[in-house]
Short mmCIF file of C-alpha atoms in Angstrom, two decimals:
data_model
loop_
_atom_site.label_atom_id
_atom_site.label_comp_id
_atom_site.label_asym_id
_atom_site.label_seq_id
_atom_site.Cartn_x
_atom_site.Cartn_y
_atom_site.Cartn_z
CA UNK F 1 -35.22 -65.33 65.98
CA UNK F 2 -34.29 -63.93 62.71
CA UNK F 3 -30.00 -64.84 61.89
CA UNK F 4 -28.52 -61.41 61.46
CA UNK F 5 -28.87 -60.43 58.01
CA UNK F 6 -25.87 -61.58 55.29
CA UNK F 7 -25.98 -59.80 52.69
CA UNK F 8 -24.95 -62.39 49.28
CA UNK F 9 -26.56 -64.88 50.65
CA UNK F 10 -28.73 -67.04 48.14
CA UNK F 11 -30.32 -70.47 47.25
CA UNK F 12 -30.00 -72.43 44.81
CA UNK F 13 -32.34 -75.49 43.26
CA UNK F 14 -31.28 -78.67 45.75
CA UNK F 15 -32.36 -79.49 49.17
CA UNK F 16 -34.61 -76.81 57.20
CA UNK F 17 -35.81 -75.19 60.51
CA UNK F 18 -36.51 -74.05 60.21
CA UNK F 19 -36.74 -76.29 59.21
CA UNK F 20 -38.84 -77.09 60.94
CA UNK F 21 -35.03 -79.70 60.36
CA UNK F 22 -35.05 -82.45 61.46
CA UNK F 23 -35.57 -85.23 62.42
CA UNK F 24 -35.65 -82.13 64.00
CA UNK F 25 -38.53 -80.13 63.06
CA UNK F 26 -39.82 -76.73 64.66
CA UNK F 27 -43.14 -76.89 64.65
CA UNK F 28 -45.74 -79.01 65.99
CA UNK F 29 -49.27 -80.10 65.73
CA UNK F 30 -52.04 -82.22 67.06
CA UNK F 31 -54.76 -83.78 64.95
CA UNK F 32 -56.76 -86.44 63.75
CA UNK F 33 -58.99 -87.34 61.49
CA UNK F 34 -61.32 -89.94 60.76
CA UNK F 35 -60.47 -93.20 58.69
CA UNK F 36 -62.07 -92.29 54.57
CA UNK F 37 -63.57 -95.17 52.86
CA UNK F 38 -61.58 -97.11 50.67
CA UNK F 39 -61.29 -96.52 46.94
CA UNK F 40 -62.17 -99.53 44.46
CA UNK F 41 -59.88 -99.35 41.77
CA UNK F 42 -61.11 -97.33 38.79
CA UNK F 43 -63.06 -99.51 35.70
CA UNK F 44 -59.56 -98.95 32.66
CA UNK F 45 -61.83 -100.07 30.41
CA UNK F 46 -64.12 -96.90 30.82
CA UNK F 47 -60.83 -94.80 30.14
CA UNK F 48 -60.32 -93.17 26.35
CA UNK F 49 -57.63 -95.18 24.32
CA UNK F 50 -54.00 -93.62 25.26
CA UNK F 51 -55.31 -92.45 28.87
CA UNK F 52 -54.13 -94.00 32.10
CA UNK F 53 -56.63 -94.77 34.45
CA UNK F 54 -56.03 -92.64 37.78
CA UNK F 55 -54.74 -94.38 40.75
CA UNK F 56 -56.92 -95.21 43.65
CA UNK F 57 -56.15 -92.99 46.65
CA UNK F 58 -56.60 -94.83 50.06
CA UNK F 59 -56.44 -91.21 51.52
CA UNK F 60 -58.41 -87.52 51.40
CA UNK F 61 -55.14 -85.14 52.02
CA UNK F 62 -56.09 -81.20 51.26
CA UNK F 63 -53.71 -78.35 51.36
CA UNK F 64 -54.18 -74.86 52.70
CA UNK F 65 -51.66 -72.49 52.92
CA UNK F 66 -50.40 -71.91 57.00
CA UNK F 67 -52.52 -68.35 56.69
CA UNK F 68 -55.98 -69.73 56.40
CA UNK F 69 -55.09 -73.10 58.27
CA UNK F 70 -57.18 -73.64 61.18
CA UNK F 71 -56.04 -72.34 64.64
CA UNK F 72 -55.06 -75.65 66.74
CA UNK F 73 -52.60 -76.59 63.46
CA UNK F 74 -49.59 -76.13 65.31
CA UNK F 75 -48.81 -76.27 69.38
CA UNK F 76 -46.19 -75.46 70.98
CA UNK F 77 -43.14 -77.31 71.38
CA UNK F 78 -42.15 -75.46 74.60
CA UNK F 79 -45.18 -74.70 77.13
CA UNK F 80 -45.22 -71.09 77.54
CA UNK F 81 -44.10 -69.78 81.04
CA UNK F 82 -44.64 -66.19 82.72
CA UNK F 83 -41.29 -63.77 82.07
CA UNK F 84 -39.88 -66.20 79.34
CA UNK F 85 -39.22 -65.52 75.99
CA UNK F 86 -39.45 -68.92 73.37
CA UNK F 87 -37.78 -68.95 70.26
CA UNK F 88 -34.90 -70.60 67.79
CA UNK F 89 -32.22 -68.80 65.27
CA UNK F 90 -33.08 -69.34 61.66
CA UNK F 91 -31.83 -67.86 58.29
CA UNK F 92 -35.17 -66.56 56.30
CA UNK F 93 -35.22 -67.93 52.69
CA UNK F 94 -36.62 -64.81 50.53
CA UNK F 95 -39.44 -66.13 48.39
CA UNK F 96 -37.47 -65.84 44.81
CA UNK F 97 -34.64 -68.14 45.91
CA UNK F 98 -37.46 -70.93 44.61
CA UNK F 99 -39.98 -70.55 41.92
CA UNK F 100 -43.94 -70.44 43.28
CA UNK F 101 -43.89 -73.26 40.76
CA UNK F 102 -41.22 -75.55 41.91
CA UNK F 103 -42.77 -74.94 45.50
CA UNK F 104 -45.84 -76.01 44.64
CA UNK F 105 -45.15 -79.16 42.57
CA UNK F 106 -43.62 -80.17 45.31
CA UNK F 107 -45.73 -79.67 48.58
CA UNK F 108 -48.72 -81.55 45.67
CA UNK F 109 -45.95 -84.58 45.59
CA UNK F 110 -45.93 -84.79 49.24
CA UNK F 111 -49.94 -84.98 48.90
CA UNK F 112 -50.05 -87.78 46.52
CA UNK F 113 -47.59 -89.60 49.27
CA UNK F 114 -49.99 -89.34 51.87
CA UNK F 115 -52.83 -90.10 50.20
CA UNK F 116 -51.59 -92.94 48.54
CA UNK F 117 -50.31 -94.39 52.17
CA UNK F 118 -53.94 -93.63 53.66
CA UNK F 119 -53.19 -90.51 55.43
CA UNK F 120 -56.27 -87.99 55.82
CA UNK F 121 -56.32 -84.20 56.61
CA UNK F 122 -55.04 -80.85 56.01
CA UNK F 123 -51.46 -80.63 54.31
CA UNK F 124 -50.17 -76.88 55.92
CA UNK F 125 -47.96 -75.16 53.52
CA UNK F 126 -45.90 -72.63 54.83
CA UNK F 127 -45.79 -69.22 53.16
CA UNK F 128 -42.46 -68.14 54.59
CA UNK F 129 -39.47 -70.41 54.34
CA UNK F 130 -36.40 -70.50 56.34
CA UNK F 131 -33.53 -72.84 57.82
CA UNK F 132 -33.36 -73.73 61.28
CA UNK F 133 -30.32 -73.47 62.86
CA UNK F 134 -31.11 -74.36 66.64
CA UNK F 135 -33.59 -75.75 68.25
CA UNK F 136 -36.29 -74.36 70.31
CA UNK F 137 -35.21 -72.60 73.81
CA UNK F 138 -36.59 -70.53 76.00
CA UNK F 139 -35.01 -67.81 78.07
CA UNK F 140 -35.90 -65.46 80.64
CA UNK F 141 -37.14 -61.85 79.38
CA UNK F 142 -34.14 -60.29 80.81
CA UNK F 143 -31.68 -62.45 79.26
CA UNK F 144 -32.63 -61.64 75.92
CA UNK F 145 -30.53 -58.70 75.49
CA UNK F 146 -27.28 -60.08 76.71
CA UNK F 147 -28.25 -63.53 74.87
CA UNK F 148 -28.46 -60.89 71.12
CA UNK F 149 -25.52 -59.35 71.84
CA UNK F 150 -23.07 -62.34 72.55
CA UNK F 151 -25.11 -64.18 69.35
CA UNK F 152 -24.61 -60.67 67.16
CA UNK F 153 -21.16 -60.62 68.29
CA UNK F 154 -19.93 -64.26 67.04
CA UNK F 155 -21.93 -64.47 63.90
CA UNK F 156 -21.29 -61.48 62.23
CA UNK F 157 -17.85 -62.65 61.92
CA UNK F 158 -18.73 -65.33 59.61
CA UNK F 159 -18.50 -64.32 55.72
CA UNK F 160 -21.81 -64.64 53.17
CA UNK F 161 -22.19 -68.46 51.38
CA UNK F 162 -24.01 -69.88 49.15
CA UNK F 163 -27.04 -72.05 49.91
CA UNK F 164 -27.51 -75.54 47.80
CA UNK F 165 -30.38 -76.90 48.07
CA UNK F 166 -31.94 -80.25 47.13
CA UNK F 167 -36.18 -79.61 46.72
CA UNK F 168 -36.42 -83.63 45.87
CA UNK F 169 -38.27 -83.74 49.46
CA UNK F 170 -38.17 -86.48 52.17
CA UNK F 171 -40.38 -86.61 55.80
CA UNK F 172 -38.77 -85.55 58.80
CA UNK F 173 -40.96 -85.80 62.10
CA UNK F 174 -40.20 -83.40 64.92
CA UNK F 175 -39.21 -84.82 68.58
CA UNK F 176 -42.38 -84.65 70.11
CA UNK F 177 -43.93 -87.27 67.15
CA UNK F 178 -47.14 -84.55 66.99
CA UNK F 179 -45.95 -83.07 63.30
CA UNK F 180 -44.70 -84.44 59.97
CA UNK F 181 -42.86 -82.09 57.58
CA UNK F 182 -41.53 -82.01 54.08
CA UNK F 183 -38.50 -81.23 53.67
CA UNK F 184 -35.76 -79.86 51.28
CA UNK F 185 -32.25 -80.79 52.60
CA UNK F 186 -29.77 -78.04 52.74
CA UNK F 187 -26.17 -79.14 52.04
CA UNK F 188 -23.64 -78.77 54.83
CA UNK F 189 -20.95 -76.55 54.41
CA UNK F 190 -18.19 -74.75 56.44
CA UNK F 191 -19.73 -71.43 57.40
CA UNK F 192 -22.93 -73.37 58.29
CA UNK F 193 -21.37 -75.67 60.72
CA UNK F 194 -19.38 -72.54 62.11
CA UNK F 195 -22.63 -70.91 62.88
CA UNK F 196 -24.05 -73.75 64.95
CA UNK F 197 -21.03 -74.15 66.99
CA UNK F 198 -21.52 -70.06 67.85
CA UNK F 199 -24.97 -70.76 68.03
CA UNK F 200 -24.55 -73.71 70.29
CA UNK F 201 -22.28 -72.15 72.21
CA UNK F 202 -23.86 -68.97 73.71
CA UNK F 203 -26.91 -71.50 74.49
CA UNK F 204 -25.00 -73.68 76.10
CA UNK F 205 -24.35 -71.15 78.64
CA UNK F 206 -28.00 -69.99 79.50
CA UNK F 207 -28.54 -73.81 80.16
CA UNK F 208 -30.34 -74.31 76.67
CA UNK F 209 -30.10 -77.31 74.56
CA UNK F 210 -27.81 -77.47 71.47
CA UNK F 211 -28.26 -78.20 67.97
CA UNK F 212 -28.90 -82.09 66.75
CA UNK F 213 -25.41 -83.91 66.24
CA UNK F 214 -24.65 -84.06 63.49
CA UNK F 215 -26.98 -81.21 62.07
CA UNK F 216 -29.49 -81.82 59.41
CA UNK F 217 -30.27 -78.43 57.48
CA UNK F 218 -33.56 -77.94 56.03
CA UNK F 219 -36.48 -76.32 54.86
CA UNK F 220 -39.96 -76.83 55.65
CA UNK F 221 -42.00 -76.81 53.46
CA UNK F 222 -44.86 -78.02 54.06
CA UNK F 223 -45.91 -80.00 56.85
CA UNK F 224 -49.15 -82.50 58.44
CA UNK F 225 -50.57 -83.49 61.50
CA UNK F 226 -49.01 -86.51 63.82
CA UNK F 227 -45.88 -89.24 62.81
CA UNK F 228 -47.09 -90.78 60.06
CA UNK F 229 -43.79 -92.96 59.48
CA UNK F 230 -41.17 -93.29 56.93
CA UNK F 231 -42.43 -94.41 53.67
CA UNK F 232 -40.20 -93.72 50.68
CA UNK F 233 -40.13 -90.42 48.36
CA UNK F 234 -38.85 -92.84 45.81
CA UNK F 235 -42.62 -94.44 45.94
CA UNK F 236 -44.00 -91.34 44.59
CA UNK F 237 -41.55 -90.54 41.31
CA UNK F 238 -42.17 -94.65 40.30
CA UNK F 239 -45.73 -94.10 40.30
CA UNK F 240 -45.14 -90.53 38.84
CA UNK F 241 -42.86 -92.51 35.83
CA UNK F 242 -46.12 -95.17 35.41
#
């Protein structure tokens, strides 16, 4: 569920859930692809003077927007149960907060990292962004109205806040290990911590899981099937500077 509108909230360049935070990540996906043939290093002597040869890639990765991703790209974190409603609490991030160029450039760095480390498949570029403030939970349909009412009464007390986001990019993997996410870090502030405390208290009263301790707020801008490990994004920056 979207958190109640908080007028005045804005994001500046810097960083969840939504996200899709987390060691914590909100979406899951299954998928495998055959190992690609090993590419041979290009012959640098064939390149014009002053131009550097492209680095060999050990994998092949395409980028698709989430609206065009294969139907089986994402699997439910919580299996569907008749008479239940699955969801999570999040803060929507408006598109004007970040330029499309900034977002697409970050996703291309993720693509380069995956190929460099021998991964092949499809990176799904998330078209709608958010900051997750809870794990996924499942309520009985009859509980939804009371849940929303109790949560709204607590959240409405909070003042608007600015989100500071580091767009450098890092990899986070969901708890099931079925999907890896390219995330921007959202710096923690007092308002975010209070919001999570409110949400946790309501979820706990319904015997639902609370958020991660400590929370790692983030914006998930892209994702890739499986658990791809934790190679460092710094490798990418070093390669780009060569």
